Tab-separated table of N, CA and C in Angstrom:
chain	number	residue	atom	x	y	z
P	23	GLN	N	69.710	77.163	89.216
P	23	GLN	CA	70.786	78.064	88.867
P	23	GLN	C	70.411	79.498	89.235
P	24	VAL	N	71.410	80.225	89.711
P	24	VAL	CA	71.225	81.635	90.006
P	24	VAL	C	72.371	82.400	89.387
P	25	HIS	N	72.085	83.645	89.040
P	25	HIS	CA	73.113	84.536	88.520
P	25	HIS	C	73.439	85.541	89.609
P	26	LEU	N	74.721	85.637	89.945
P	26	LEU	CA	75.144	86.477	91.060
P	26	LEU	C	75.908	87.692	90.557
P	27	THR	N	75.609	88.846	91.140
P	27	THR	CA	76.300	90.074	90.775
P	27	THR	C	76.766	90.781	92.028
P	28	GLU	N	78.080	90.929	92.157
P	28	GLU	CA	78.651	91.635	93.312
P	28	GLU	C	78.812	93.119	92.993
P	29	SER	N	78.759	93.910	94.027
P	29	SER	CA	79.020	95.342	93.912
P	29	SER	C	79.494	95.854	95.259
P	30	GLY	N	79.996	97.076	95.248
P	30	GLY	CA	80.398	97.720	96.495
P	30	GLY	C	81.889	97.754	96.749
P	31	GLY	N	82.666	97.121	95.897
P	31	GLY	CA	84.105	97.171	96.087
P	31	GLY	C	84.656	98.549	95.782
P	32	GLY	N	85.928	98.732	96.113
P	32	GLY	CA	86.557	100.014	95.850
P	32	GLY	C	87.840	100.172	96.623
P	33	LEU	N	88.297	101.405	96.687
P	33	LEU	CA	89.531	101.753	97.381
P	33	LEU	C	89.188	102.415	98.709
P	34	VAL	N	89.806	101.931	99.779
P	34	VAL	CA	89.543	102.482	101.101
P	34	VAL	C	90.850	102.503	101.883
P	35	GLN	N	90.952	103.412	102.821
P	35	GLN	CA	92.153	103.507	103.639
P	35	GLN	C	92.110	102.497	104.783
P	36	THR	N	93.266	102.178	105.289
P	36	THR	CA	93.368	101.299	106.461
P	36	THR	C	92.466	101.817	107.576
P	37	GLY	N	91.728	100.899	108.154
P	37	GLY	CA	90.801	101.248	109.221
P	37	GLY	C	89.412	101.591	108.743
P	38	GLY	N	89.248	101.703	107.444
P	38	GLY	CA	87.954	102.058	106.876
P	38	GLY	C	87.009	100.879	106.758
P	39	SER	N	85.867	101.158	106.179
P	39	SER	CA	84.810	100.154	106.040
P	39	SER	C	84.256	100.150	104.619
P	40	LEU	N	83.740	99.003	104.231
P	40	LEU	CA	83.033	98.866	102.967
P	40	LEU	C	81.914	97.862	103.170
P	41	ARG	N	80.874	97.991	102.361
P	41	ARG	CA	79.824	96.976	102.350
P	41	ARG	C	79.675	96.441	100.939
P	42	LEU	N	79.902	95.159	100.818
P	42	LEU	CA	79.706	94.488	99.540
P	42	LEU	C	78.293	93.937	99.456
P	43	SER	N	77.758	93.947	98.258
P	43	SER	CA	76.441	93.375	98.017
P	43	SER	C	76.548	92.293	96.957
P	44	CYS	N	75.713	91.304	97.076
P	44	CYS	CA	75.628	90.220	96.097
P	44	CYS	C	74.145	90.020	95.793
P	45	THR	N	73.758	90.411	94.617
P	45	THR	CA	72.362	90.298	94.217
P	45	THR	C	72.175	89.058	93.354
P	46	SER	N	71.147	88.310	93.687
P	46	SER	CA	70.885	87.044	92.999
P	46	SER	C	69.646	87.146	92.126
P	47	SER	N	69.748	86.686	90.919
P	47	SER	CA	68.581	86.577	90.050
P	47	SER	C	68.259	85.106	89.878
P	48	GLY	N	66.995	84.803	89.756
P	48	GLY	CA	66.571	83.419	89.681
P	48	GLY	C	65.639	83.111	90.830
P	49	ASP	N	65.184	81.896	90.874
P	49	ASP	CA	64.193	81.518	91.868
P	49	ASP	C	64.843	80.941	93.120
P	50	SER	N	64.031	80.840	94.139
P	50	SER	CA	64.396	80.094	95.340
P	50	SER	C	65.599	80.663	96.070
P	51	PHE	N	65.684	81.982	96.141
P	51	PHE	CA	66.807	82.608	96.861
P	51	PHE	C	66.905	82.049	98.266
P	52	ARG	N	65.775	81.875	98.926
P	52	ARG	CA	65.791	81.414	100.317
P	52	ARG	C	66.385	80.017	100.468
P	53	SER	N	66.381	79.272	99.395
P	53	SER	CA	66.863	77.895	99.457
P	53	SER	C	68.378	77.772	99.363
P	54	TYR	N	69.032	78.878	99.070
P	54	TYR	CA	70.473	78.848	98.872
P	54	TYR	C	71.223	79.308	100.113
P	55	SER	N	72.324	78.658	100.348
P	55	SER	CA	73.329	79.177	101.264
P	55	SER	C	74.316	79.997	100.427
P	56	PHE	N	74.881	81.011	101.043
P	56	PHE	CA	75.789	81.910	100.331
P	56	PHE	C	77.117	82.023	101.065
P	57	GLY	N	78.144	82.188	100.267
P	57	GLY	CA	79.464	82.383	100.834
P	57	GLY	C	80.171	83.541	100.158
P	58	TRP	N	81.056	84.155	100.902
P	58	TRP	CA	81.999	85.137	100.347
P	58	TRP	C	83.398	84.533	100.433
P	59	PHE	N	84.106	84.638	99.336
P	59	PHE	CA	85.484	84.192	99.269
P	59	PHE	C	86.315	85.328	98.700
P	60	ARG	N	87.616	85.245	98.887
P	60	ARG	CA	88.465	86.257	98.294
P	60	ARG	C	89.747	85.624	97.784
P	61	ARG	N	90.330	86.300	96.826
P	61	ARG	CA	91.615	85.846	96.286
P	61	ARG	C	92.505	87.061	96.125
P	62	ALA	N	93.600	87.040	96.852
P	62	ALA	CA	94.609	88.093	96.738
P	62	ALA	C	95.649	87.669	95.716
P	63	PRO	N	96.351	88.625	95.116
P	63	PRO	CA	97.359	88.285	94.112
P	63	PRO	C	98.390	87.299	94.655
P	64	GLY	N	98.593	86.228	93.933
P	64	GLY	CA	99.592	85.256	94.322
P	64	GLY	C	99.199	84.344	95.464
P	65	LYS	N	97.952	84.423	95.898
P	65	LYS	CA	97.503	83.606	97.025
P	65	LYS	C	96.349	82.700	96.620
P	66	GLU	N	96.104	81.701	97.448
P	66	GLU	CA	94.990	80.804	97.223
P	66	GLU	C	93.676	81.484	97.585
P	67	ARG	N	92.619	80.960	97.031
P	67	ARG	CA	91.296	81.440	97.416
P	67	ARG	C	91.065	81.196	98.907
P	68	GLU	N	90.480	82.178	99.560
P	68	GLU	CA	90.289	82.122	101.012
P	68	GLU	C	88.822	82.292	101.357
P	69	PHE	N	88.353	81.460	102.250
P	69	PHE	CA	86.997	81.583	102.758
P	69	PHE	C	86.894	82.801	103.660
P	70	VAL	N	85.862	83.604	103.443
P	70	VAL	CA	85.653	84.801	104.241
P	70	VAL	C	84.469	84.626	105.196
P	71	ALA	N	83.308	84.310	104.625
P	71	ALA	CA	82.106	84.202	105.448
P	71	ALA	C	81.045	83.426	104.692
P	72	ALA	N	80.098	82.874	105.449
P	72	ALA	CA	78.978	82.158	104.835
P	72	ALA	C	77.730	82.337	105.675
P	73	ILE	N	76.598	82.224	105.006
P	73	ILE	CA	75.317	82.311	105.689
P	73	ILE	C	74.412	81.220	105.125
P	74	LYS	N	73.814	80.460	106.030
P	74	LYS	CA	73.006	79.328	105.595
P	74	LYS	C	71.632	79.779	105.137
P	75	ARG	N	71.006	78.903	104.388
P	75	ARG	CA	69.636	79.129	103.943
P	75	ARG	C	68.695	79.099	105.130
P	76	TYR	N	67.500	79.610	104.915
P	76	TYR	CA	66.428	79.578	105.898
P	76	TYR	C	66.820	80.241	107.226
P	77	GLY	N	67.429	79.514	108.109
P	77	GLY	CA	67.711	80.062	109.440
P	77	GLY	C	68.773	81.131	109.452
P	78	GLY	N	69.656	81.143	108.449
P	78	GLY	CA	70.625	82.218	108.347
P	78	GLY	C	71.770	82.158	109.329
P	79	SER	N	72.141	80.974	109.788
P	79	SER	CA	73.333	80.881	110.651
P	79	SER	C	74.544	81.368	109.875
P	80	THR	N	75.469	82.010	110.583
P	80	THR	CA	76.629	82.610	109.937
P	80	THR	C	77.932	81.983	110.406
P	81	TYR	N	78.924	82.037	109.535
P	81	TYR	CA	80.227	81.440	109.802
P	81	TYR	C	81.287	82.345	109.181
P	82	TYR	N	82.464	82.381	109.822
P	82	TYR	CA	83.500	83.303	109.374
P	82	TYR	C	84.863	82.637	109.340
P	83	GLY	N	85.693	83.134	108.409
P	83	GLY	CA	87.076	82.734	108.424
P	83	GLY	C	87.790	83.394	109.588
P	84	ASP	N	88.842	82.773	110.065
P	84	ASP	CA	89.528	83.273	111.252
P	84	ASP	C	90.068	84.690	111.059
P	85	SER	N	90.500	85.005	109.861
P	85	SER	CA	91.144	86.302	109.644
P	85	SER	C	90.160	87.475	109.650
P	86	VAL	N	88.869	87.187	109.592
P	86	VAL	CA	87.890	88.284	109.529
P	86	VAL	C	86.923	88.278	110.708
P	87	LYS	N	87.014	87.297	111.567
P	87	LYS	CA	86.103	87.231	112.710
P	87	LYS	C	86.184	88.503	113.531
P	88	GLY	N	85.023	89.024	113.874
P	88	GLY	CA	84.952	90.229	114.678
P	88	GLY	C	85.044	91.517	113.871
P	89	ARG	N	85.387	91.395	112.573
P	89	ARG	CA	85.504	92.596	111.728
P	89	ARG	C	84.479	92.604	110.597
P	90	PHE	N	84.144	91.444	110.092
P	90	PHE	CA	83.210	91.330	108.964
P	90	PHE	C	81.897	90.719	109.445
P	91	THR	N	80.823	91.130	108.796
P	91	THR	CA	79.503	90.581	109.104
P	91	THR	C	78.776	90.250	107.812
P	92	ILE	N	78.320	89.019	107.709
P	92	ILE	CA	77.525	88.610	106.559
P	92	ILE	C	76.053	88.613	106.939
P	93	SER	N	75.216	89.035	106.020
P	93	SER	CA	73.783	89.043	106.270
P	93	SER	C	73.046	88.835	104.952
P	94	ARG	N	71.775	88.582	105.040
P	94	ARG	CA	70.981	88.390	103.830
P	94	ARG	C	69.627	89.059	103.986
P	95	ASP	N	69.113	89.544	102.872
P	95	ASP	CA	67.784	90.121	102.817
P	95	ASP	C	67.014	89.319	101.787
P	96	ASN	N	66.222	88.386	102.248
P	96	ASN	CA	65.527	87.485	101.329
P	96	ASN	C	64.538	88.232	100.446
P	97	ALA	N	63.971	89.308	100.956
P	97	ALA	CA	63.004	90.076	100.157
P	97	ALA	C	63.677	90.757	98.968
P	98	LYS	N	64.958	91.069	99.128
P	98	LYS	CA	65.697	91.741	98.064
P	98	LYS	C	66.614	90.794	97.303
P	99	SER	N	66.603	89.532	97.691
P	99	SER	CA	67.475	88.540	97.063
P	99	SER	C	68.926	89.004	97.049
P	100	THR	N	69.354	89.512	98.178
P	100	THR	CA	70.688	90.108	98.276
P	100	THR	C	71.388	89.627	99.538
P	101	VAL	N	72.656	89.376	99.388
P	101	VAL	CA	73.529	89.037	100.509
P	101	VAL	C	74.554	90.159	100.656
P	102	TYR	N	74.859	90.496	101.896
P	102	TYR	CA	75.770	91.602	102.175
P	102	TYR	C	77.002	91.095	102.926
P	103	LEU	N	78.081	91.817	102.746
P	103	LEU	CA	79.273	91.598	103.559
P	103	LEU	C	79.729	92.965	104.051
P	104	GLN	N	79.463	93.223	105.315
P	104	GLN	CA	79.913	94.468	105.931
P	104	GLN	C	81.329	94.258	106.453
P	105	MET	N	82.249	95.063	105.973
P	105	MET	CA	83.655	94.911	106.336
P	105	MET	C	84.106	96.155	107.090
P	106	THR	N	84.673	95.961	108.253
P	106	THR	CA	85.163	97.072	109.051
P	106	THR	C	86.618	96.841	109.433
P	107	THR	N	87.245	97.886	109.917
P	107	THR	CA	88.640	97.826	110.364
P	107	THR	C	89.509	97.151	109.308
P	108	LEU	N	89.386	97.612	108.102
P	108	LEU	CA	90.095	96.991	106.988
P	108	LEU	C	91.590	97.278	107.064
P	109	THR	N	92.359	96.304	106.614
P	109	THR	CA	93.811	96.436	106.548
P	109	THR	C	94.273	96.091	105.135
P	110	PRO	N	95.500	96.434	104.785
P	110	PRO	CA	95.993	96.068	103.449
P	110	PRO	C	95.917	94.564	103.172
P	111	GLU	N	95.967	93.757	104.224
P	111	GLU	CA	95.866	92.313	104.052
P	111	GLU	C	94.484	91.879	103.562
P	112	ASP	N	93.516	92.760	103.615
P	112	ASP	CA	92.177	92.445	103.112
P	112	ASP	C	92.038	92.744	101.617
P	113	THR	N	93.077	93.309	101.027
P	113	THR	CA	93.050	93.605	99.602
P	113	THR	C	92.939	92.320	98.798
P	114	ALA	N	91.918	92.248	97.939
P	114	ALA	CA	91.662	91.026	97.171
P	114	ALA	C	90.473	91.261	96.263
P	115	VAL	N	90.257	90.322	95.377
P	115	VAL	CA	88.985	90.260	94.662
P	115	VAL	C	88.048	89.406	95.500
P	116	TYR	N	86.884	89.945	95.767
P	116	TYR	CA	85.900	89.262	96.595
P	116	TYR	C	84.809	88.670	95.710
P	117	TYR	N	84.521	87.403	95.966
P	117	TYR	CA	83.543	86.671	95.177
P	117	TYR	C	82.393	86.203	96.045
P	118	CYS	N	81.221	86.297	95.506
P	118	CYS	CA	80.024	85.748	96.124
P	118	CYS	C	79.731	84.396	95.481
P	119	ALA	N	79.291	83.450	96.294
P	119	ALA	CA	78.977	82.122	95.786
P	119	ALA	C	77.688	81.620	96.413
P	120	ALA	N	76.971	80.792	95.695
P	120	ALA	CA	75.700	80.257	96.179
P	120	ALA	C	75.654	78.754	95.951
P	121	GLY	N	75.034	78.075	96.887
P	121	GLY	CA	74.891	76.638	96.745
P	121	GLY	C	73.668	76.149	97.481
P	122	MET	N	73.141	75.053	97.007
P	122	MET	CA	71.980	74.445	97.645
P	122	MET	C	72.397	73.167	98.357
P	123	GLY	N	71.713	72.894	99.435
P	123	GLY	CA	71.943	71.632	100.127
P	123	GLY	C	73.300	71.509	100.772
P	124	LEU	N	73.904	72.621	101.112
P	124	LEU	CA	75.239	72.579	101.703
P	124	LEU	C	75.145	72.271	103.197
P	125	ILE	N	75.961	71.353	103.631
P	125	ILE	CA	76.036	71.086	105.061
P	125	ILE	C	77.026	72.059	105.690
P	126	THR	N	76.903	72.218	106.983
P	126	THR	CA	77.711	73.220	107.682
P	126	THR	C	79.200	73.036	107.418
P	127	SER	N	79.662	71.812	107.446
P	127	SER	CA	81.093	71.555	107.293
P	127	SER	C	81.613	71.893	105.902
P	128	SER	N	80.738	72.082	104.936
P	128	SER	CA	81.177	72.384	103.570
P	128	SER	C	81.127	73.867	103.245
P	129	LEU	N	80.595	74.676	104.136
P	129	LEU	CA	80.391	76.096	103.829
P	129	LEU	C	81.696	76.829	103.555
P	130	GLY	N	82.780	76.391	104.112
P	130	GLY	CA	84.055	77.048	103.898
P	130	GLY	C	84.831	76.519	102.704
P	131	ASN	N	84.246	75.605	101.994
P	131	ASN	CA	84.905	74.971	100.853
P	131	ASN	C	84.322	75.526	99.560
P	132	GLY	N	85.091	76.279	98.831
P	132	GLY	CA	84.597	76.898	97.611
P	132	GLY	C	84.127	75.899	96.580
P	133	ASP	N	84.686	74.724	96.589
P	133	ASP	CA	84.310	73.703	95.609
P	133	ASP	C	82.885	73.201	95.825
P	134	ALA	N	82.313	73.499	96.996
P	134	ALA	CA	80.948	73.042	97.283
P	134	ALA	C	79.891	73.930	96.640
P	135	TYR	N	80.288	75.101	96.188
P	135	TYR	CA	79.336	76.057	95.631
P	135	TYR	C	79.260	75.929	94.120
P	136	ALA	N	78.048	75.929	93.586
P	136	ALA	CA	77.869	75.736	92.156
P	136	ALA	C	77.775	77.038	91.372
P	137	ASN	N	77.501	78.124	92.069
P	137	ASN	CA	77.251	79.391	91.390
P	137	ASN	C	78.166	80.476	91.939
P	138	TRP	N	78.773	81.232	91.032
P	138	TRP	CA	79.745	82.260	91.422
P	138	TRP	C	79.469	83.557	90.678
P	139	GLY	N	79.758	84.669	91.360
P	139	GLY	CA	79.725	85.952	90.709
P	139	GLY	C	81.046	86.252	90.044
P	140	GLN	N	81.129	87.418	89.447
P	140	GLN	CA	82.328	87.787	88.681
P	140	GLN	C	83.408	88.404	89.559
P	141	GLY	N	83.045	88.770	90.771
P	141	GLY	CA	84.010	89.332	91.701
P	141	GLY	C	84.015	90.853	91.708
P	142	THR	N	84.419	91.391	92.828
P	142	THR	CA	84.570	92.837	92.971
P	142	THR	C	85.865	93.127	93.709
P	143	GLN	N	86.606	94.093	93.229
P	143	GLN	CA	87.929	94.390	93.784
P	143	GLN	C	87.804	95.263	95.030
P	144	VAL	N	88.508	94.855	96.064
P	144	VAL	CA	88.646	95.663	97.274
P	144	VAL	C	90.132	95.942	97.470
P	145	THR	N	90.459	97.214	97.560
P	145	THR	CA	91.843	97.618	97.759
P	145	THR	C	91.919	98.496	99.001
P	146	VAL	N	92.767	98.096	99.938
P	146	VAL	CA	92.948	98.846	101.173
P	146	VAL	C	94.345	99.443	101.154
P	147	SER	N	94.405	100.749	101.200
P	147	SER	CA	95.692	101.433	101.152
P	147	SER	C	96.230	101.656	102.556
P	148	SER	N	97.541	101.630	102.656
P	148	SER	CA	98.181	101.808	103.976
P	148	SER	C	98.452	103.268	104.270
């Protein structure tokens, strides 16, 4: 089990950038794969990005490809989501999730993750 804490959300104008952080407490950070998901008002949860354990391969949802970058710093037990060229459609609560033993095909499925943070609000104004 890990405890996840997101930070870095806020209000930004269209075209701006934000970097979200997800800090993990607990052991074996390197053994976990991490995902970012978001939920906008009235919408289903959406996969944003994921990064695998160990080798750190990355995967992105179609709506953020080329604009968002996920990374991890194992020494700091932290996962980042760098978001650029933000639009109002990116407005949502962003959640960090962690899971062990996830296969590539499950990284975009929120139900595969056992550990979730409390979320951080990102609001993009037009």
